[in-house]
Amino acid sequence: MSNIVAIVGRPNVGKSTLFNRLTESRKAIVDDMSGVTRDRHYGKAEWLNNEFIVIDTGGYVANSEDVFETAIREQVIIAIEEASIIIFMVDVTTGITDLEDDIANILRRSKKPVFVVANKVDNNMLVHESAVFHSFGLGDIYNISSMTGSGTGELLDDIVAKFEKETEDETSNLPKFAIVGRPNVGKSSIINAFLGHDRNIVTPVAGTTRDSIHIHYKQFGHEFMLIDTAGLRKKTKVKENIEFYSVMRTIKALEEADVCILMVDATSGLESQDINIFHLAEKNRKGIVILVNKWDLIEKDHKTIKKFEDAIREKTAPFTDIPIVFTSVLEKQRIFKAIEVAQQVFENRAKKIPTSKLNDVMLEVIERYPPPALKGKFVKIKYITQLPGSAPTFAFFCNLPQYVKEPYKRYLENQLRENFDFKGVPVTIYFRQK
């Protein structure tokens, strides 16, 4: 999609509220605390049949020593480079600050169409107050209230009039890979390593990524959408509102993805929080790849990988048919293998087995080891078919579905995996009355 609108401005002027209004979502975190939005956040919006991407940037803070504010400043500059149109948001209740003069200087040099938007104009008395922003020399001032939505229609009319002709968006059909895991396991770092440049803010502070970020990846013959999520914290640590929203966002990103790449810290192994994420992905019937990061910090011998894999599979049982990739983002070891494996899992998840082949193979398997009799009754499975859906789901038609118990169900699942390769994908089996 060629039309990208970036919302920039100093912290706490209402950029995220406008972003949520334009995208008709609650993707961006809104809080009274300034500096809540740390990364650029992407969303899709539509006005008068024109689709476009909106980027909500971190608040721009000039010459700050704060590690986040320095990184936010870089984020704003990158967003300006990426966008085709800039919304420069200011707060009518505070007027012009030195920061805004600083941003205006950058925007004048950008040669991109800029819309100066005075926010918090909630009554007619404040309309005249916004005239002061003409001093930026960036054209007309648009008076809006992003909280109530007043004035946004006129702003959007003028924005879409500046758009280039729309090209068809092909990213919606692409595989979606979500990178999930606890804070500080290296999720943002691996995305930066994939892309070859710093797309996300990376600092040694756990939980730097608060919003999930969508990135279109197209390199080395692979094309997909990457979703970088906020780190999931243990519930006891979710004390700020912001952290709560981040956990919700990880869950939403996980629901949206086709394959979840679960990053685990090699130094601490698979912890209870990782297992929660794993079961969440399994419950949502997503493809799963386990990526063990920081492998360079582990002392190894010829049995280390086997021991580590066994320990992981023990904790994820009964679903143990998962690819495990050992990597070091810092040393750039096997990071592209993770993409190849995720792609394979995506294909396994979309796999459709012809009914004739399914019956040829599985009826023979069932004949060799039929379901055990219960109360003197024999279960006869007559026919198998794959049901339509995003993940592999199979219906086994038989005379007494209620008599088929869990161990036999697991045996059939294992046979399906063995014969048709569903590595990394949860398989669902139903028994129906024939």
Coordinates of C-alpha atoms in Angstrom, one line a residue, residues 322 351 370 395 397 415:
I322 CA 7.3 -29.1 17.3
K351 CA -2.1 -28.7 4.0
P370 CA -8.7 -51.0 16.0
A395 CA -13.7 -36.1 11.1
F397 CA -17.2 -41.3 11.0
Q415 CA -0.5 -41.7 12.8

